[in-house]
mmCIF file of C-alpha atoms and ligand atoms in Angstrom:
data_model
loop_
_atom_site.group_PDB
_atom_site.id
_atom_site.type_symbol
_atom_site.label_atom_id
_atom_site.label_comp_id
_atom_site.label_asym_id
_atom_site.label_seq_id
_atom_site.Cartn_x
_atom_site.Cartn_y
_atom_site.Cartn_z
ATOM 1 C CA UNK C 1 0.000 0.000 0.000
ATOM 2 C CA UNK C 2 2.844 2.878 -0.755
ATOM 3 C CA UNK C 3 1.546 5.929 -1.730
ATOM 4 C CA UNK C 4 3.506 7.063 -4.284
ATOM 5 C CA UNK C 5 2.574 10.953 -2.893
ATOM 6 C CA UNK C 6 4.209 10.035 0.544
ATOM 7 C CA UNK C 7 7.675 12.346 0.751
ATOM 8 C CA UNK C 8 9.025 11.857 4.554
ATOM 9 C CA UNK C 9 8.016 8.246 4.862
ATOM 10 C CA UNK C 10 8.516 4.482 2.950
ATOM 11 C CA UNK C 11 5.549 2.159 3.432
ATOM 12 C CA UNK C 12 5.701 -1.435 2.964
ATOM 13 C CA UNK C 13 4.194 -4.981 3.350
ATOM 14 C CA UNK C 14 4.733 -8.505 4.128
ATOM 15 C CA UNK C 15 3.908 -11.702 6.016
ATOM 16 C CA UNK C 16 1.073 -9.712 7.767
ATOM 17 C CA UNK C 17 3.416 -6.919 8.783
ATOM 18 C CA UNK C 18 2.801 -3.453 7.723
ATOM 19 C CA UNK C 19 6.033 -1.690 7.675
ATOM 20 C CA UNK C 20 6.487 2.076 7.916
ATOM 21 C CA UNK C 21 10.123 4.003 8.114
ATOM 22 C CA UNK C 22 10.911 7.242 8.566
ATOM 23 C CA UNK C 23 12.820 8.722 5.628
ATOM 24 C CA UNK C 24 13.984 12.548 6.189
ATOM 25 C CA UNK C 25 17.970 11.623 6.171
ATOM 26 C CA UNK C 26 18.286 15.528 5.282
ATOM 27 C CA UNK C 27 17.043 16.197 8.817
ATOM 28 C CA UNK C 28 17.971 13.129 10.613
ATOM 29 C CA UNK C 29 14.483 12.424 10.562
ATOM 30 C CA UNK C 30 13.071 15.008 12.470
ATOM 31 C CA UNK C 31 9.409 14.799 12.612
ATOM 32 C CA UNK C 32 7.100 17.843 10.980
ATOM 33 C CA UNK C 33 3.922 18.399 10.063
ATOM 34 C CA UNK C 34 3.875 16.056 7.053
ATOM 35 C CA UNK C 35 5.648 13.010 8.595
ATOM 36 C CA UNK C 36 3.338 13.322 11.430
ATOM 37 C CA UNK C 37 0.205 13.136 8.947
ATOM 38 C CA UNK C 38 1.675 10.812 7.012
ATOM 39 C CA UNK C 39 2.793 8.347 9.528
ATOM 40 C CA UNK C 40 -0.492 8.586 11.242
ATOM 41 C CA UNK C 41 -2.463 8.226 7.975
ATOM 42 C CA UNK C 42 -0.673 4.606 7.195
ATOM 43 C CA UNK C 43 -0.630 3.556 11.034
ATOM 44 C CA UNK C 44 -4.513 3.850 10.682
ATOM 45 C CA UNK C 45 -4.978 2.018 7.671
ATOM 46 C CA UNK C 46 -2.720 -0.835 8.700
ATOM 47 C CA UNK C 47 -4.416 -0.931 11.854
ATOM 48 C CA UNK C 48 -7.925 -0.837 10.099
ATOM 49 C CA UNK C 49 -6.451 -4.304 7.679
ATOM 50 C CA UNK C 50 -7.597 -7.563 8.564
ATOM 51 C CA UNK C 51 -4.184 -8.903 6.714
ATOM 52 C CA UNK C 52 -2.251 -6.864 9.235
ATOM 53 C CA UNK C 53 -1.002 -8.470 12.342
ATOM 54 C CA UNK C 54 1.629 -5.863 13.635
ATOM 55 C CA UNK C 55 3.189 -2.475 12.444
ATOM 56 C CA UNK C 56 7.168 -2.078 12.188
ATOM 57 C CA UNK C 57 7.906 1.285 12.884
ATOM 58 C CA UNK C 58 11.759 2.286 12.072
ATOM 59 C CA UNK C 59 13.929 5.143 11.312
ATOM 60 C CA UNK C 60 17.952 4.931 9.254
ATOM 61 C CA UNK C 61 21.450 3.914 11.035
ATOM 62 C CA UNK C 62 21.913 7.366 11.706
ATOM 63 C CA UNK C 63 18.445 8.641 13.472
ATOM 64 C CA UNK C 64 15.399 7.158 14.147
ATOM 65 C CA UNK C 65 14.510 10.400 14.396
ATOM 66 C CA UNK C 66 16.007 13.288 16.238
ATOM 67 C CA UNK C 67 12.996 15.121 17.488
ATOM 68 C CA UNK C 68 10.190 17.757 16.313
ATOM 69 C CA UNK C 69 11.270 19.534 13.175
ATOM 70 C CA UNK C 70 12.667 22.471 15.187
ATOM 71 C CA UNK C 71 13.082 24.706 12.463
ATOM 72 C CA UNK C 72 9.352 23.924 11.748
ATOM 73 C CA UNK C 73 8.392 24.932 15.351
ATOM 74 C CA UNK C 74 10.560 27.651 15.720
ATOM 75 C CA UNK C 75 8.194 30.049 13.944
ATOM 76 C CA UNK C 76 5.467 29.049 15.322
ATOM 77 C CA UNK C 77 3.482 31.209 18.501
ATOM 78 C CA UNK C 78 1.747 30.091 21.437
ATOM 79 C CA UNK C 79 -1.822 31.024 19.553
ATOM 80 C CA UNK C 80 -0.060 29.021 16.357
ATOM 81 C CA UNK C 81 0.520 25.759 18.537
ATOM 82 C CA UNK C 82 -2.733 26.381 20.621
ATOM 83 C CA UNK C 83 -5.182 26.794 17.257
ATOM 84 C CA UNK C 84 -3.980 23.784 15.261
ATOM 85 C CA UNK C 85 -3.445 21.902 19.010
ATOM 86 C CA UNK C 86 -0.209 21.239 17.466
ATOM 87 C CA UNK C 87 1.234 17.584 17.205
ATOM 88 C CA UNK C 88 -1.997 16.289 18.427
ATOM 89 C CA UNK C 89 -2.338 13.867 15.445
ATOM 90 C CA UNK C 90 0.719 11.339 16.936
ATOM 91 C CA UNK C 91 -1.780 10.718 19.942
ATOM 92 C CA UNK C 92 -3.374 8.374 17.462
ATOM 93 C CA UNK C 93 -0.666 5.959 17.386
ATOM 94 C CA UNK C 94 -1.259 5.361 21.133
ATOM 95 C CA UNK C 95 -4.709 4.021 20.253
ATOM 96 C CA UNK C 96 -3.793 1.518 17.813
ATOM 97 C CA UNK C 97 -5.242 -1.934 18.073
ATOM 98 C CA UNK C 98 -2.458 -3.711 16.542
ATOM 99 C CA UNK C 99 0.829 -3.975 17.946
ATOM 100 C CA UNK C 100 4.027 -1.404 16.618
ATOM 101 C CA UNK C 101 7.159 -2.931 17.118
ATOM 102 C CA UNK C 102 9.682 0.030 16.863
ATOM 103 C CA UNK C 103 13.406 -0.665 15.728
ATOM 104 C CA UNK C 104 15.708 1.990 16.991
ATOM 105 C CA UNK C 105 19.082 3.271 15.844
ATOM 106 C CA UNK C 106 20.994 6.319 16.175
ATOM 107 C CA UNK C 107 19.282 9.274 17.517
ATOM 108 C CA UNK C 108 15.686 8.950 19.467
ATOM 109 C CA UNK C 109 15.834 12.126 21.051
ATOM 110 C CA UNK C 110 12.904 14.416 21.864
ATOM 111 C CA UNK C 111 9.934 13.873 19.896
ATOM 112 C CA UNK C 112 11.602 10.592 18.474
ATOM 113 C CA UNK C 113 12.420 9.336 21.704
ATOM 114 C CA UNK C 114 8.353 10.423 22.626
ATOM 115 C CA UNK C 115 7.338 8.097 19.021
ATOM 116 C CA UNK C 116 9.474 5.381 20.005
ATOM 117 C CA UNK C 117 7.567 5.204 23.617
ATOM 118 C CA UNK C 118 4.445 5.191 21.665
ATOM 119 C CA UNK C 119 5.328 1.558 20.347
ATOM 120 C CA UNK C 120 4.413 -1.550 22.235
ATOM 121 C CA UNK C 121 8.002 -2.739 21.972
ATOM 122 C CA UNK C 122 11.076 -1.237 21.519
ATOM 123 C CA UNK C 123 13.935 -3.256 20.161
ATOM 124 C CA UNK C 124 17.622 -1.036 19.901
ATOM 125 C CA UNK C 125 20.428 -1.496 18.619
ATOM 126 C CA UNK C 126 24.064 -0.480 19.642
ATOM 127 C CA UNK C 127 24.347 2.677 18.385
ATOM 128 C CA UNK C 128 21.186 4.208 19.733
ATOM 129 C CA UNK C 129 20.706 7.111 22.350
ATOM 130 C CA UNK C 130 17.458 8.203 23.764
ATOM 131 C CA UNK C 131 17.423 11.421 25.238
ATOM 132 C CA UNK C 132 14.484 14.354 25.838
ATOM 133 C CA UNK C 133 16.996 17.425 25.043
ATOM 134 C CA UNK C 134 14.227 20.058 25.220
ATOM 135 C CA UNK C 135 15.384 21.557 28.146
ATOM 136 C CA UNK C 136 18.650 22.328 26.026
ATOM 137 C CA UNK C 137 16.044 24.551 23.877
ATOM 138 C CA UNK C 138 14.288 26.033 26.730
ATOM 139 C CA UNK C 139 11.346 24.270 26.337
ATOM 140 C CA UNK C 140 10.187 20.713 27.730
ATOM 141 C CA UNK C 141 8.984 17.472 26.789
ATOM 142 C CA UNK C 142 5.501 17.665 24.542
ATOM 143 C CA UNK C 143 4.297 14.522 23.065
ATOM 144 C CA UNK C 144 4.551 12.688 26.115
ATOM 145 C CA UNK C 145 8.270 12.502 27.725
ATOM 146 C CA UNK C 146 7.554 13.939 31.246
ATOM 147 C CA UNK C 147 4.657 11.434 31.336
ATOM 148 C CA UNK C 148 5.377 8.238 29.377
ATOM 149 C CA UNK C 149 8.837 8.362 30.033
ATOM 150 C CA UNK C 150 8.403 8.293 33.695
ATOM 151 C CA UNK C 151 5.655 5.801 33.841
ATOM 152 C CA UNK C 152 8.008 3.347 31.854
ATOM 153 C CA UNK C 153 11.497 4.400 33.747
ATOM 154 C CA UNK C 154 10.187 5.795 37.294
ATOM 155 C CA UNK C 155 10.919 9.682 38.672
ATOM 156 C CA UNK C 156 15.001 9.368 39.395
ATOM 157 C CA UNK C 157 15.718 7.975 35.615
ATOM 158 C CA UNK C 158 13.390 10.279 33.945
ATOM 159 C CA UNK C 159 13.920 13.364 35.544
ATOM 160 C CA UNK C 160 17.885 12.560 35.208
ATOM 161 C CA UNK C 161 16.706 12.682 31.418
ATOM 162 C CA UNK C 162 14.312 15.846 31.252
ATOM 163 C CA UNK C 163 16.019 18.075 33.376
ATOM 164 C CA UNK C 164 19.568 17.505 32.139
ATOM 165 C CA UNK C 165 19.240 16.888 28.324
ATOM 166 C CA UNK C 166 21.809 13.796 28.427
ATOM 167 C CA UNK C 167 21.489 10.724 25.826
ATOM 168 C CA UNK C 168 21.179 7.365 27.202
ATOM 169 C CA UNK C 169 22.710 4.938 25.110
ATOM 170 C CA UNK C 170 21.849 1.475 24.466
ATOM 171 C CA UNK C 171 23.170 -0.644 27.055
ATOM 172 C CA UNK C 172 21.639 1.812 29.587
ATOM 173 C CA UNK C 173 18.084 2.242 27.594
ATOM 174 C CA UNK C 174 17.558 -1.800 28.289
ATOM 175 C CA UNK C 175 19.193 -1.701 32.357
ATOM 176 C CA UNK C 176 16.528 0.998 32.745
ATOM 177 C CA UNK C 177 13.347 -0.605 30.934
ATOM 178 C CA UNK C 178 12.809 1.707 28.652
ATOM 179 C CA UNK C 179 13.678 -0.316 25.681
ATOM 180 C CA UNK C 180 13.100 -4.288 25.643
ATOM 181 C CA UNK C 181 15.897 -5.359 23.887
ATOM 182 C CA UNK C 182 19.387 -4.689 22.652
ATOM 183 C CA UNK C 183 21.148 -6.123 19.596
ATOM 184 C CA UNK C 184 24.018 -5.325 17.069
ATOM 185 C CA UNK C 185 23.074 -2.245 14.856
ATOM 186 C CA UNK C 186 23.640 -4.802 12.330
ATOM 187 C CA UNK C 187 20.910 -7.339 13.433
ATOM 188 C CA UNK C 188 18.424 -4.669 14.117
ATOM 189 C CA UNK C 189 16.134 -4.787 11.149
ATOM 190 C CA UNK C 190 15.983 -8.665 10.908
ATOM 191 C CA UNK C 191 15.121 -9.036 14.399
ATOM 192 C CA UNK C 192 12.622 -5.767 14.343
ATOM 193 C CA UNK C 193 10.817 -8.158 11.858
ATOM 194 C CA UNK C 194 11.290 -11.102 13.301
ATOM 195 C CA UNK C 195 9.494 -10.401 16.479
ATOM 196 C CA UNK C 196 6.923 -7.856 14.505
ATOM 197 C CA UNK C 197 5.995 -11.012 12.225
ATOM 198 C CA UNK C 198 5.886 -13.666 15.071
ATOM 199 C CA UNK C 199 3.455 -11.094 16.536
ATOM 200 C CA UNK C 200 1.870 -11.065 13.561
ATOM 201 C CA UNK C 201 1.326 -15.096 13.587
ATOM 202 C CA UNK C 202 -0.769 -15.168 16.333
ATOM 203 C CA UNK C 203 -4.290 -14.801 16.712
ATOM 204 C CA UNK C 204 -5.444 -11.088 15.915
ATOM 205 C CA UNK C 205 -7.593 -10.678 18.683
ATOM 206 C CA UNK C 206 -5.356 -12.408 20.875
ATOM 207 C CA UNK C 207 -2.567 -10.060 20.479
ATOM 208 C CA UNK C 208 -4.764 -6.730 20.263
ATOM 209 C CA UNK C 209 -6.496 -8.192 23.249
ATOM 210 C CA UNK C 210 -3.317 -8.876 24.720
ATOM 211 C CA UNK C 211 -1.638 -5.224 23.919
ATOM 212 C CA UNK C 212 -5.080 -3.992 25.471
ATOM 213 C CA UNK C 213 -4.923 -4.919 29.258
ATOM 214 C CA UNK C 214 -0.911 -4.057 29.261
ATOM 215 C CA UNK C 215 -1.422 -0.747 28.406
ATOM 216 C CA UNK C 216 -4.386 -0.629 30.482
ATOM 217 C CA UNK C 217 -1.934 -1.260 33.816
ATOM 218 C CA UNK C 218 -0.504 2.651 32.809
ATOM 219 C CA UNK C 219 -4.344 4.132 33.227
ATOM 220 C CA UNK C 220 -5.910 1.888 35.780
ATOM 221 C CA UNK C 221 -5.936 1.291 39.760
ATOM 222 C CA UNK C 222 -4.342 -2.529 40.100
ATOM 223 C CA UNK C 223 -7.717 -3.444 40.942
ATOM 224 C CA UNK C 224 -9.937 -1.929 38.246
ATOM 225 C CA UNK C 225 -6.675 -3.803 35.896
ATOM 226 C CA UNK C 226 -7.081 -6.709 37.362
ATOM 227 C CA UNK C 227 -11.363 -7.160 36.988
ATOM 228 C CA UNK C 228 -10.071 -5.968 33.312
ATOM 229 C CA UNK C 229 -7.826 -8.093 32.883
ATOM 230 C CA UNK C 230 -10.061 -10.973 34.278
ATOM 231 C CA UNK C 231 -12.758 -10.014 32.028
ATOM 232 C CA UNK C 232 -11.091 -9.655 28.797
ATOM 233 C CA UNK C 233 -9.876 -13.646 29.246
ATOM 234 C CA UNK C 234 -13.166 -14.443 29.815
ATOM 235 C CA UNK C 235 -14.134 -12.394 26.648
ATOM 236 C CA UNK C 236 -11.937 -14.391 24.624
ATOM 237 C CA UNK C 237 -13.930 -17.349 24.966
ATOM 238 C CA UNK C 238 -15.951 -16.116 22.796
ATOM 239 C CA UNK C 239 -13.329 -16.310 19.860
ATOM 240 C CA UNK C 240 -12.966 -18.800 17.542
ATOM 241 C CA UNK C 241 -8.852 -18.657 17.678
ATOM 242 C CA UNK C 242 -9.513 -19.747 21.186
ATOM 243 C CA UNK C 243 -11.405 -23.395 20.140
ATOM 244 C CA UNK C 244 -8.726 -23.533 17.854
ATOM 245 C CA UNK C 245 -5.917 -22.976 20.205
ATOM 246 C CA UNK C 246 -6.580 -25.025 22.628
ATOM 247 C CA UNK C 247 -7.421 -28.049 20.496
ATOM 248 C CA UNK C 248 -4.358 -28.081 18.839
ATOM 249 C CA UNK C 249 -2.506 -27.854 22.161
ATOM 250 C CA UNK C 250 -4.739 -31.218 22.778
ATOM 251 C CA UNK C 251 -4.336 -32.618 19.574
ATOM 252 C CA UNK C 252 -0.741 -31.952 19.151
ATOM 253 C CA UNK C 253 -0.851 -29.664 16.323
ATOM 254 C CA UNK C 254 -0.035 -26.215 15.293
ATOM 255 C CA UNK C 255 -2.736 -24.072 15.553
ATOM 256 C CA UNK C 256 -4.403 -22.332 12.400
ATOM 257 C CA UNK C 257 -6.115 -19.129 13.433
ATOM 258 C CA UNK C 258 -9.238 -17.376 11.640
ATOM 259 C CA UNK C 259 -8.202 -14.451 13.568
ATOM 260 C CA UNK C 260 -11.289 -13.966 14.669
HETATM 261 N N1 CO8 X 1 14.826 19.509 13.758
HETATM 262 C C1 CO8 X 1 15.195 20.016 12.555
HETATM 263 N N2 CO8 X 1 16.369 19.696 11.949
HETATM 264 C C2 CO8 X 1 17.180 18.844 12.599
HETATM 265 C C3 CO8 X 1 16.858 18.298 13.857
HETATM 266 C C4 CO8 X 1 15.601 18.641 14.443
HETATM 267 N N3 CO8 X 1 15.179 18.143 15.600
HETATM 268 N N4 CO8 X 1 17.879 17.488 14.239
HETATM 269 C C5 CO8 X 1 18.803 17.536 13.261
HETATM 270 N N5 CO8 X 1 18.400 18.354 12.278
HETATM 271 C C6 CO8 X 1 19.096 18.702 11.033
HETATM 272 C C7 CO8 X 1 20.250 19.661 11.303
HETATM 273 O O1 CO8 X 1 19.785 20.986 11.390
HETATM 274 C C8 CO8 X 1 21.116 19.409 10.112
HETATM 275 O O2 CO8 X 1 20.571 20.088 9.016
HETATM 276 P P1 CO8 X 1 21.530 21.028 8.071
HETATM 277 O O3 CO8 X 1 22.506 20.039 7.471
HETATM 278 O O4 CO8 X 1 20.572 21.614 7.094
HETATM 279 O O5 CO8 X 1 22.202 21.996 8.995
HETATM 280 C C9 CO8 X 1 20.940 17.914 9.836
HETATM 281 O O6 CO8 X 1 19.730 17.541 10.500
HETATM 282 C C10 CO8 X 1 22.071 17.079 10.424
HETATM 283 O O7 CO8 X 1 22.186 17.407 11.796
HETATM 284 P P2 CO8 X 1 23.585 17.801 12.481
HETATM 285 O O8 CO8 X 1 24.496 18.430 11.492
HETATM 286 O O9 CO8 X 1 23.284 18.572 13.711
HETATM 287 O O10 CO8 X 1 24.129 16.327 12.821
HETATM 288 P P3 CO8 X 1 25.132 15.936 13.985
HETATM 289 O O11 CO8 X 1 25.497 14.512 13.722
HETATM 290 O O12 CO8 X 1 26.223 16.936 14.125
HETATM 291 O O13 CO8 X 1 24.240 16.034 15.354
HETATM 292 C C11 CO8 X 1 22.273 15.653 16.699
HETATM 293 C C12 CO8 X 1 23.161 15.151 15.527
HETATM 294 C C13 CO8 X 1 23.046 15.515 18.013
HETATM 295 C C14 CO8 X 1 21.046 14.752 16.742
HETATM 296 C C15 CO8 X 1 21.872 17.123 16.460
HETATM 297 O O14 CO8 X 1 21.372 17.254 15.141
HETATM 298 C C16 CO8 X 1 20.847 17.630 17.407
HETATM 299 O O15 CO8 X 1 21.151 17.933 18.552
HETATM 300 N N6 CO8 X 1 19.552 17.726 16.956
HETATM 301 C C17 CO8 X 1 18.495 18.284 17.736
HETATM 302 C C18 CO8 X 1 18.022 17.296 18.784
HETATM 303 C C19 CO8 X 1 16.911 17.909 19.608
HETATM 304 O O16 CO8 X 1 17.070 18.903 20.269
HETATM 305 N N7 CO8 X 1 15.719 17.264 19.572
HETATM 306 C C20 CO8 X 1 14.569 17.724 20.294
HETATM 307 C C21 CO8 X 1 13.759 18.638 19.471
HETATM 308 S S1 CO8 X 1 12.382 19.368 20.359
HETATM 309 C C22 CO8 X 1 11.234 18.149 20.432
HETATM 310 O O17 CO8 X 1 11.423 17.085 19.920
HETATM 311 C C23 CO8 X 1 9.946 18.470 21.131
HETATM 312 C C24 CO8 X 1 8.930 17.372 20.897
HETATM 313 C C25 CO8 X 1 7.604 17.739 21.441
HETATM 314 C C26 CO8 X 1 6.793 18.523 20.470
HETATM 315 C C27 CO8 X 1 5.377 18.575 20.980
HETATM 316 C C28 CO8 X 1 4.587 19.715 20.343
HETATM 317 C C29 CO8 X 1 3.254 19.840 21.019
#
């Protein structure tokens, strides 16, 4: 499904794996108006295709990307950013269905450290640094740093990060649980796609169910999660994947899912 009109991103697809990367090398990938349109547009129609099983999000070597487009922001006022609630678009990643599997490498700073938290998964390799450097710009985090950030690395790591500007690198980005695994720059895109089309392999619902109630433990009292929780798995009883998993557990077989 590329759209030949697309300029800041490449869209592909295989093996039930929607695959979008960002492609502003000029910039290092630093996320405007456009990319943030055009991102969101394909993320929504992947998530909206029944042949889609999980979204690979990725940047180049260099950058996944290395924040909002600040020469794009810079002009804008305060009535500019309020009007057009600017940047409000990316908050429709977050309520994807299907899973995003993000492969980082090279810069994820600011705003691209803020899309990378928006995945479900992170998977980094060596080279990259995460950082929130807006302080260095006298401004702060916007698309979610001071809150997602902290949720995912608690108050000491994440105000280390906002309120000095430094990069964590790799090595530290995994010690600190902000990304969930590490491997050689190298190895990144195979295993991005290895684990974003294993995702892909199991049942639909399943897996969206699945991505549901973890994400629900960052909005919900433990015991509000936990009646969730309890009542999704009863929900999925109601799934045909579900006949079909467990009677090939019985049977000895591999399962074949209707993903429904
Ligand atoms: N915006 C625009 N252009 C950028 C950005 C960016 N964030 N980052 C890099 N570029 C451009 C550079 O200007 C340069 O362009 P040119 O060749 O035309 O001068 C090109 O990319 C290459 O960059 P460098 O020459 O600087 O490359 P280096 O390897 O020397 O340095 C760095 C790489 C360290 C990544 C450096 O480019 C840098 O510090 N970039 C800025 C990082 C940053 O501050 N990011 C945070 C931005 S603010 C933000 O993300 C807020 C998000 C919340 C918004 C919410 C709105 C509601």
């Amino acid at each position: 499904m590329t759209d030949p009109t697309y300029t800041t991103i490449k869209v592909s697809s295989a093996k039930r794996v929607g695959k979008i990367q960002l492609n502003r090398p000029a910039a290092l990938n630093a996320l405007n108006a456009e990319t943030m349109e055009e991102v969101v547009t394909t993320a929504v129609a992947f998530d909206a295709d029944p042949d889609i099983g999980a979204i690979l999000l990725s940047g180049s070597q260099k950058a996944f990307a290395a924040g909002a487009d600040i020469k794009e922001m810079s002009e804008q006022s305060f009535t500019d950013m309020y009007a057009a609630d600017w940047f409000r678009r990316w908050e429709e990643l977050t309520r994807l269905r299907t899973p995003v599997v993000a492969a980082v490498s090279g810069y994820a700073l600011g705003g691209g450290c803020e899309l990378a938290m928006m995945a479900d998964i992170i998977i980094a390799g060596t080279s990259a640094k995460f950082g929130q450097p807006e302080i260095n710009l006298g401004v702060i985090p916007g698309m979610g740093g001071s809150q997602r950030l902290t949720r995912s690395v608690g108050k000491a790591k994440a105000m280390d990060m906002v309120l000095t500007g430094r990069h964590v690198d790799a090595e530290e980005a995994e010690r600190i649980g902000l990304v969930s695994r590490v491997v050689p720059d190298g190895e990144l895109d195979a295993e991005a796609r290895t684990v974003a089309e294993l995702i892909a392999s199991k049942s639909k619902p399943a897996a969206q169910m699945a991505k549901e109630v973890v994400a629900a433990a960052f909005e919900m009292p433990l015991a509000s999660g936990l009646q969730f929780e309890r009542r999704i798995f009863h929900s999925l009883f109601a799934t045909e994947d579900q006949a079909e998993g467990m009677d090939a557990f019985a049977n000895k077989r591999k399962p074949s899912w209707k993903h429904r």
